[in-house]
Amino acid sequence: DGGITQSPKYLFRKEGQNVTLSCEQNLNHDAMYWYRQDPGQGLRLIYYSQIVNDFQKGDIAEGYSVSREKKESFPLTVTSAQKNPTAFYLCASRIQPSGNTIYFGEGSWLTVV
Amino acid sequence: GNSVTQMEGPVTLSEEAFLTINCTYTATGYPSLFWYVQYPGEGLQLLLKATKADDKGSNKGFEATYRKETTSFHLEKGSVQVSDSAVYFCALRVNSGNTPLVFGKGTRLSVIA
């Protein structure tokens, strides 16, 4: 089935460690996005990419990094510079140029221990 | 800039009650409007959308009408069920380039039997 797969579903990080969240899609979508969700808050955009080897910062990019080496994959690294990384992370994608709807993965929970 | 304001929750209703969740927006350009639903521990699913003024989106008994004159996209359902308990997000996307979705903060709905 086509869709967006995020892994792992749950991840624990020690302070000072970098961790990488995986996002893979087999929808042949061009654009991909990473959002962060905190309890009681809406979604905030971290990074997005519209084509391979290109990406742009969103509203809260500090402490995060991404890569887009393949169309299907858009991994997010949460670095030790991110001071408050505990959150729910959502990956999304959209077909370009005419697709209007953004589709989401199931999300990854990151907890700092 | 672009922004979405939706009514704060939580909203608690009895089964078969009428639901309205208000959503208003500000946007530069001509946005498409969306309602997404998030069930506990899951990612976001598209519930309905409207791409131009006076369009009505509908799905699963929910509906919302794109009102340009009041810059609103209120979500309604005539008779809610316990299974509708979730968080509902209003969002917009300006139809230009690779602009990402802009979300409201979400409204938690709890339906009790």
PDB file of C-alpha atoms in Angstrom:
ATOM      1  CA  ASP A   1       0.000   0.000   0.000  1.00  0.00           C
ATOM      2  CA  GLY A   2       1.157   3.538  -0.665  1.00  0.00           C
ATOM      3  CA  GLY A   3       1.861   5.764   2.247  1.00  0.00           C
ATOM      4  CA  ILE A   4       4.279   7.513   4.525  1.00  0.00           C
ATOM      5  CA  THR A   5       6.240   5.431   7.007  1.00  0.00           C
ATOM      6  CA  GLN A   6       7.884   6.969  10.029  1.00  0.00           C
ATOM      7  CA  SER A   7      10.223   5.107  12.330  1.00  0.00           C
ATOM      8  CA  PRO A   8      10.763   4.516  15.097  1.00  0.00           C
ATOM      9  CA  LYS A   9       7.361   5.085  16.650  1.00  0.00           C
ATOM     10  CA  TYR A  10       8.944   5.696  20.056  1.00  0.00           C
ATOM     11  CA  LEU A  11      12.474   6.882  20.716  1.00  0.00           C
ATOM     12  CA  PHE A  12      14.314   7.811  23.888  1.00  0.00           C
ATOM     13  CA  ARG A  13      17.325  10.070  23.785  1.00  0.00           C
ATOM     14  CA  LYS A  14      19.872  10.883  26.387  1.00  0.00           C
ATOM     15  CA  GLU A  15      20.819  14.489  26.789  1.00  0.00           C
ATOM     16  CA  GLY A  16      23.677  15.433  24.516  1.00  0.00           C
ATOM     17  CA  GLN A  17      22.906  12.790  21.889  1.00  0.00           C
ATOM     18  CA  ASN A  18      21.858  13.278  18.314  1.00  0.00           C
ATOM     19  CA  VAL A  19      19.018  11.109  17.055  1.00  0.00           C
ATOM     20  CA  THR A  20      17.591  10.605  13.578  1.00  0.00           C
ATOM     21  CA  LEU A  21      13.949  10.049  12.749  1.00  0.00           C
ATOM     22  CA  SER A  22      13.216   8.254   9.516  1.00  0.00           C
ATOM     23  CA  CYS A  23      10.527   9.222   7.010  1.00  0.00           C
ATOM     24  CA  GLU A  24       9.956   7.214   3.825  1.00  0.00           C
ATOM     25  CA  GLN A  25       7.168   7.635   1.283  1.00  0.00           C
ATOM     26  CA  ASN A  26       6.238   5.541  -1.736  1.00  0.00           C
ATOM     27  CA  LEU A  27       3.648   7.962  -3.067  1.00  0.00           C
ATOM     28  CA  ASN A  28       6.046   9.490  -5.586  1.00  0.00           C
ATOM     29  CA  HIS A  29       5.488  12.844  -3.898  1.00  0.00           C
ATOM     30  CA  ASP A  30       7.916  15.638  -4.565  1.00  0.00           C
ATOM     31  CA  ALA A  31       7.487  17.767  -1.467  1.00  0.00           C
ATOM     32  CA  MET A  32       8.130  16.551   2.057  1.00  0.00           C
ATOM     33  CA  TYR A  33       7.739  18.231   5.429  1.00  0.00           C
ATOM     34  CA  TRP A  34       8.594  17.815   9.090  1.00  0.00           C
ATOM     35  CA  TYR A  35       6.325  19.200  11.798  1.00  0.00           C
ATOM     36  CA  ARG A  36       6.650  19.201  15.557  1.00  0.00           C
ATOM     37  CA  GLN A  37       3.637  18.874  17.849  1.00  0.00           C
ATOM     38  CA  ASP A  38       3.669  19.724  21.539  1.00  0.00           C
ATOM     39  CA  PRO A  39       0.778  18.935  23.918  1.00  0.00           C
ATOM     40  CA  GLY A  40      -2.033  21.427  23.552  1.00  0.00           C
ATOM     41  CA  GLN A  41      -0.288  23.146  20.684  1.00  0.00           C
ATOM     42  CA  GLY A  42      -0.730  23.090  16.983  1.00  0.00           C
ATOM     43  CA  LEU A  43       1.848  21.864  14.519  1.00  0.00           C
ATOM     44  CA  ARG A  44       4.949  23.890  13.877  1.00  0.00           C
ATOM     45  CA  LEU A  45       7.016  23.505  10.732  1.00  0.00           C
ATOM     46  CA  ILE A  46      10.643  22.460  11.168  1.00  0.00           C
ATOM     47  CA  TYR A  47      11.917  21.898   7.614  1.00  0.00           C
ATOM     48  CA  TYR A  48      10.513  21.223   4.191  1.00  0.00           C
ATOM     49  CA  SER A  49      11.838  20.097   0.840  1.00  0.00           C
ATOM     50  CA  GLN A  50      10.378  20.320  -2.635  1.00  0.00           C
ATOM     51  CA  ILE A  51      12.986  18.422  -4.603  1.00  0.00           C
ATOM     52  CA  VAL A  52      15.964  16.166  -4.050  1.00  0.00           C
ATOM     53  CA  ASN A  53      19.010  17.902  -2.598  1.00  0.00           C
ATOM     54  CA  ASP A  54      17.034  20.994  -1.684  1.00  0.00           C
ATOM     55  CA  PHE A  55      15.330  21.986   1.559  1.00  0.00           C
ATOM     56  CA  GLN A  56      14.235  25.100   3.419  1.00  0.00           C
ATOM     57  CA  LYS A  57      13.988  26.031   7.067  1.00  0.00           C
ATOM     58  CA  GLY A  58      10.591  26.298   8.622  1.00  0.00           C
ATOM     59  CA  ASP A  59       9.577  28.274  11.686  1.00  0.00           C
ATOM     60  CA  ILE A  60      11.561  26.287  14.264  1.00  0.00           C
ATOM     61  CA  ALA A  61      14.588  24.844  12.445  1.00  0.00           C
ATOM     62  CA  GLU A  62      17.165  25.595  15.148  1.00  0.00           C
ATOM     63  CA  GLY A  63      18.618  22.433  16.626  1.00  0.00           C
ATOM     64  CA  TYR A  64      17.439  20.252  13.735  1.00  0.00           C
ATOM     65  CA  SER A  65      18.944  19.117  10.446  1.00  0.00           C
ATOM     66  CA  VAL A  66      17.620  17.260   7.411  1.00  0.00           C
ATOM     67  CA  SER A  67      18.794  15.729   4.170  1.00  0.00           C
ATOM     68  CA  ARG A  68      17.026  14.861   0.935  1.00  0.00           C
ATOM     69  CA  GLU A  69      19.320  12.527  -0.982  1.00  0.00           C
ATOM     70  CA  LYS A  70      16.457  10.497  -2.402  1.00  0.00           C
ATOM     71  CA  LYS A  71      12.950  11.484  -3.408  1.00  0.00           C
ATOM     72  CA  GLU A  72      11.422   8.878  -1.112  1.00  0.00           C
ATOM     73  CA  SER A  73      13.348   9.758   2.025  1.00  0.00           C
ATOM     74  CA  PHE A  74      13.539  12.840   4.263  1.00  0.00           C
ATOM     75  CA  PRO A  75      15.233  11.986   7.582  1.00  0.00           C
ATOM     76  CA  LEU A  76      15.241  14.453  10.454  1.00  0.00           C
ATOM     77  CA  THR A  77      18.135  14.671  12.894  1.00  0.00           C
ATOM     78  CA  VAL A  78      17.436  16.152  16.299  1.00  0.00           C
ATOM     79  CA  THR A  79      20.767  17.454  17.472  1.00  0.00           C
ATOM     80  CA  SER A  80      22.065  18.085  20.972  1.00  0.00           C
ATOM     81  CA  ALA A  81      21.593  21.784  20.255  1.00  0.00           C
ATOM     82  CA  GLN A  82      17.831  21.334  20.440  1.00  0.00           C
ATOM     83  CA  LYS A  83      17.151  22.248  24.056  1.00  0.00           C
ATOM     84  CA  ASN A  84      13.659  20.894  24.383  1.00  0.00           C
ATOM     85  CA  PRO A  85      13.307  18.003  21.950  1.00  0.00           C
ATOM     86  CA  THR A  86      10.609  15.989  23.726  1.00  0.00           C
ATOM     87  CA  ALA A  87       7.649  16.100  21.339  1.00  0.00           C
ATOM     88  CA  PHE A  88       5.636  14.263  18.716  1.00  0.00           C
ATOM     89  CA  TYR A  89       7.180  14.560  15.248  1.00  0.00           C
ATOM     90  CA  LEU A  90       5.126  14.297  12.081  1.00  0.00           C
ATOM     91  CA  CYS A  91       6.379  13.807   8.561  1.00  0.00           C
ATOM     92  CA  ALA A  92       4.203  14.734   5.602  1.00  0.00           C
ATOM     93  CA  SER A  93       4.342  14.835   1.819  1.00  0.00           C
ATOM     94  CA  ARG A  94       2.575  16.369  -1.168  1.00  0.00           C
ATOM     95  CA  ILE A  95       2.676  15.851  -4.909  1.00  0.00           C
ATOM     96  CA  GLN A  96       3.778  18.825  -6.947  1.00  0.00           C
ATOM     97  CA  PRO A  97       2.964  21.095  -8.563  1.00  0.00           C
ATOM     98  CA  SER A  98      -0.785  20.708  -8.589  1.00  0.00           C
ATOM     99  CA  GLY A  99      -1.413  18.618  -5.507  1.00  0.00           C
ATOM    100  CA  ASN A 100      -3.118  20.587  -2.805  1.00  0.00           C
ATOM    101  CA  THR A 101      -3.419  17.995  -0.098  1.00  0.00           C
ATOM    102  CA  ILE A 102      -0.663  17.152   2.340  1.00  0.00           C
ATOM    103  CA  TYR A 103      -0.612  13.598   3.706  1.00  0.00           C
ATOM    104  CA  PHE A 104       0.858  12.624   7.057  1.00  0.00           C
ATOM    105  CA  GLY A 105       2.690   9.691   8.527  1.00  0.00           C
ATOM    106  CA  GLU A 106       1.769   8.147  11.869  1.00  0.00           C
ATOM    107  CA  GLY A 107       4.296  10.184  13.818  1.00  0.00           C
ATOM    108  CA  SER A 108       7.255   9.498  16.094  1.00  0.00           C
ATOM    109  CA  TRP A 109       7.389  10.178  19.816  1.00  0.00           C
ATOM    110  CA  LEU A 110      10.764  11.430  21.031  1.00  0.00           C
ATOM    111  CA  THR A 111      11.475  11.614  24.749  1.00  0.00           C
ATOM    112  CA  VAL A 112      14.630  12.898  26.395  1.00  0.00           C
ATOM    113  CA  VAL A 113      15.659  10.884  29.427  1.00  0.00           C
TER     114      VAL A 113
ATOM    115  CA  GLY B   1       1.314  36.668   7.144  1.00  0.00           C
ATOM    116  CA  ASN B   2      -0.828  33.560   7.067  1.00  0.00           C
ATOM    117  CA  SER B   3      -2.505  32.305  10.217  1.00  0.00           C
ATOM    118  CA  VAL B   4      -5.382  30.199  11.466  1.00  0.00           C
ATOM    119  CA  THR B   5      -7.385  30.738  14.621  1.00  0.00           C
ATOM    120  CA  GLN B   6      -9.687  28.054  15.891  1.00  0.00           C
ATOM    121  CA  MET B   7     -11.799  27.827  18.997  1.00  0.00           C
ATOM    122  CA  GLU B   8     -10.060  26.521  22.039  1.00  0.00           C
ATOM    123  CA  GLY B   9     -11.157  23.305  23.562  1.00  0.00           C
ATOM    124  CA  PRO B  10     -11.741  21.005  25.009  1.00  0.00           C
ATOM    125  CA  VAL B  11     -15.256  20.562  23.729  1.00  0.00           C
ATOM    126  CA  THR B  12     -17.381  17.928  25.442  1.00  0.00           C
ATOM    127  CA  LEU B  13     -20.655  16.827  23.880  1.00  0.00           C
ATOM    128  CA  SER B  14     -23.177  14.107  24.407  1.00  0.00           C
ATOM    129  CA  GLU B  15     -23.705  11.587  21.656  1.00  0.00           C
ATOM    130  CA  GLU B  16     -26.029  12.854  18.893  1.00  0.00           C
ATOM    131  CA  ALA B  17     -25.409  16.501  19.779  1.00  0.00           C
ATOM    132  CA  PHE B  18     -24.670  19.116  17.136  1.00  0.00           C
ATOM    133  CA  LEU B  19     -21.033  20.101  16.701  1.00  0.00           C
ATOM    134  CA  THR B  20     -19.524  23.379  15.573  1.00  0.00           C
ATOM    135  CA  ILE B  21     -15.828  24.140  15.745  1.00  0.00           C
ATOM    136  CA  ASN B  22     -15.051  27.667  14.628  1.00  0.00           C
ATOM    137  CA  CYS B  23     -12.099  28.457  12.395  1.00  0.00           C
ATOM    138  CA  THR B  24     -11.069  31.805  10.951  1.00  0.00           C
ATOM    139  CA  TYR B  25      -8.037  32.653   8.912  1.00  0.00           C
ATOM    140  CA  THR B  26      -5.873  35.422   7.538  1.00  0.00           C
ATOM    141  CA  ALA B  27      -3.989  34.850   4.334  1.00  0.00           C
ATOM    142  CA  THR B  28      -2.063  36.616   1.640  1.00  0.00           C
ATOM    143  CA  GLY B  29      -3.301  35.316  -1.660  1.00  0.00           C
ATOM    144  CA  TYR B  30      -5.987  32.707  -2.181  1.00  0.00           C
ATOM    145  CA  PRO B  31      -5.759  29.811   0.244  1.00  0.00           C
ATOM    146  CA  SER B  32      -7.113  26.322   0.187  1.00  0.00           C
ATOM    147  CA  LEU B  33      -8.649  25.341   3.519  1.00  0.00           C
ATOM    148  CA  PHE B  34      -8.512  22.017   5.297  1.00  0.00           C
ATOM    149  CA  TRP B  35      -9.744  20.182   8.341  1.00  0.00           C
ATOM    150  CA  TYR B  36      -7.548  17.398   9.669  1.00  0.00           C
ATOM    151  CA  VAL B  37      -8.408  14.946  12.439  1.00  0.00           C
ATOM    152  CA  GLN B  38      -5.982  13.299  14.842  1.00  0.00           C
ATOM    153  CA  TYR B  39      -7.017  10.259  16.840  1.00  0.00           C
ATOM    154  CA  PRO B  40      -5.054   9.473  20.008  1.00  0.00           C
ATOM    155  CA  GLY B  41      -1.445   8.519  19.341  1.00  0.00           C
ATOM    156  CA  GLU B  42      -1.788   8.783  15.576  1.00  0.00           C
ATOM    157  CA  GLY B  43      -0.804  11.096  12.776  1.00  0.00           C
ATOM    158  CA  LEU B  44      -3.175  13.508  11.069  1.00  0.00           C
ATOM    159  CA  GLN B  45      -5.779  12.410   8.557  1.00  0.00           C
ATOM    160  CA  LEU B  46      -7.402  14.720   6.071  1.00  0.00           C
ATOM    161  CA  LEU B  47     -11.067  15.074   6.955  1.00  0.00           C
ATOM    162  CA  LEU B  48     -12.229  17.519   4.276  1.00  0.00           C
ATOM    163  CA  LYS B  49     -11.074  20.444   2.212  1.00  0.00           C
ATOM    164  CA  ALA B  50     -12.256  23.361   0.078  1.00  0.00           C
ATOM    165  CA  THR B  51     -10.175  25.102  -2.519  1.00  0.00           C
ATOM    166  CA  LYS B  52     -12.189  28.203  -3.395  1.00  0.00           C
ATOM    167  CA  ALA B  53     -14.801  30.541  -2.000  1.00  0.00           C
ATOM    168  CA  ASP B  54     -18.265  29.060  -1.404  1.00  0.00           C
ATOM    169  CA  ASP B  55     -16.986  25.501  -1.811  1.00  0.00           C
ATOM    170  CA  LYS B  56     -18.342  23.058   0.742  1.00  0.00           C
ATOM    171  CA  GLY B  57     -16.151  20.192   1.860  1.00  0.00           C
ATOM    172  CA  SER B  58     -17.819  17.154   3.373  1.00  0.00           C
ATOM    173  CA  ASN B  59     -16.863  13.729   4.664  1.00  0.00           C
ATOM    174  CA  LYS B  60     -18.186  11.255   7.252  1.00  0.00           C
ATOM    175  CA  GLY B  61     -21.063  13.573   8.133  1.00  0.00           C
ATOM    176  CA  PHE B  62     -18.772  16.542   8.719  1.00  0.00           C
ATOM    177  CA  GLU B  63     -18.964  19.606   6.546  1.00  0.00           C
ATOM    178  CA  ALA B  64     -17.421  23.054   6.275  1.00  0.00           C
ATOM    179  CA  THR B  65     -18.053  25.921   3.878  1.00  0.00           C
ATOM    180  CA  TYR B  66     -15.340  28.268   2.638  1.00  0.00           C
ATOM    181  CA  ARG B  67     -16.633  31.767   3.471  1.00  0.00           C
ATOM    182  CA  LYS B  68     -14.420  34.396   1.951  1.00  0.00           C
ATOM    183  CA  GLU B  69     -16.494  37.314   3.235  1.00  0.00           C
ATOM    184  CA  THR B  70     -16.035  36.233   6.844  1.00  0.00           C
ATOM    185  CA  THR B  71     -12.684  34.459   6.292  1.00  0.00           C
ATOM    186  CA  SER B  72     -14.077  31.402   8.011  1.00  0.00           C
ATOM    187  CA  PHE B  73     -14.219  27.632   7.577  1.00  0.00           C
ATOM    188  CA  HIS B  74     -16.268  26.357  10.497  1.00  0.00           C
ATOM    189  CA  LEU B  75     -16.576  22.605  10.966  1.00  0.00           C
ATOM    190  CA  GLU B  76     -20.038  21.177  11.642  1.00  0.00           C
ATOM    191  CA  LYS B  77     -21.635  17.824  12.211  1.00  0.00           C
ATOM    192  CA  GLY B  78     -25.299  17.265  12.898  1.00  0.00           C
ATOM    193  CA  SER B  79     -25.002  14.281  15.224  1.00  0.00           C
ATOM    194  CA  VAL B  80     -21.699  13.323  16.800  1.00  0.00           C
ATOM    195  CA  GLN B  81     -20.694   9.830  17.868  1.00  0.00           C
ATOM    196  CA  VAL B  82     -18.293   8.611  20.521  1.00  0.00           C
ATOM    197  CA  SER B  83     -15.954   7.556  17.726  1.00  0.00           C
ATOM    198  CA  ASP B  84     -15.630  11.225  16.673  1.00  0.00           C
ATOM    199  CA  SER B  85     -13.615  11.949  19.823  1.00  0.00           C
ATOM    200  CA  ALA B  86     -10.316  13.332  18.536  1.00  0.00           C
ATOM    201  CA  VAL B  87      -8.382  16.546  18.010  1.00  0.00           C
ATOM    202  CA  TYR B  88      -9.450  18.603  15.010  1.00  0.00           C
ATOM    203  CA  PHE B  89      -7.091  20.964  13.211  1.00  0.00           C
ATOM    204  CA  CYS B  90      -8.029  23.705  10.806  1.00  0.00           C
ATOM    205  CA  ALA B  91      -5.323  24.553   8.284  1.00  0.00           C
ATOM    206  CA  LEU B  92      -4.680  26.634   5.222  1.00  0.00           C
ATOM    207  CA  ARG B  93      -2.282  26.561   2.340  1.00  0.00           C
ATOM    208  CA  VAL B  94      -1.756  29.451  -0.009  1.00  0.00           C
ATOM    209  CA  ASN B  95      -1.838  28.161  -3.556  1.00  0.00           C
ATOM    210  CA  SER B  96       1.580  29.343  -4.580  1.00  0.00           C
ATOM    211  CA  GLY B  97       4.717  27.302  -5.020  1.00  0.00           C
ATOM    212  CA  ASN B  98       5.651  24.921  -2.257  1.00  0.00           C
ATOM    213  CA  THR B  99       4.075  26.780   0.616  1.00  0.00           C
ATOM    214  CA  PRO B 100       3.487  24.460   3.567  1.00  0.00           C
ATOM    215  CA  LEU B 101       0.321  24.084   5.595  1.00  0.00           C
ATOM    216  CA  VAL B 102      -0.324  26.566   8.387  1.00  0.00           C
ATOM    217  CA  PHE B 103      -2.252  25.023  11.276  1.00  0.00           C
ATOM    218  CA  GLY B 104      -4.481  26.230  14.030  1.00  0.00           C
ATOM    219  CA  LYS B 105      -3.746  24.980  17.545  1.00  0.00           C
ATOM    220  CA  GLY B 106      -6.306  22.203  17.410  1.00  0.00           C
ATOM    221  CA  THR B 107      -9.562  21.590  19.248  1.00  0.00           C
ATOM    222  CA  ARG B 108     -10.019  18.486  21.342  1.00  0.00           C
ATOM    223  CA  LEU B 109     -13.484  16.963  21.089  1.00  0.00           C
ATOM    224  CA  SER B 110     -14.759  14.436  23.584  1.00  0.00           C
ATOM    225  CA  VAL B 111     -18.102  12.765  22.932  1.00  0.00           C
ATOM    226  CA  ILE B 112     -19.718  10.919  25.806  1.00  0.00           C
ATOM    227  CA  ALA B 113     -22.373   8.258  25.533  1.00  0.00           C
TER     228      ALA B 113
END
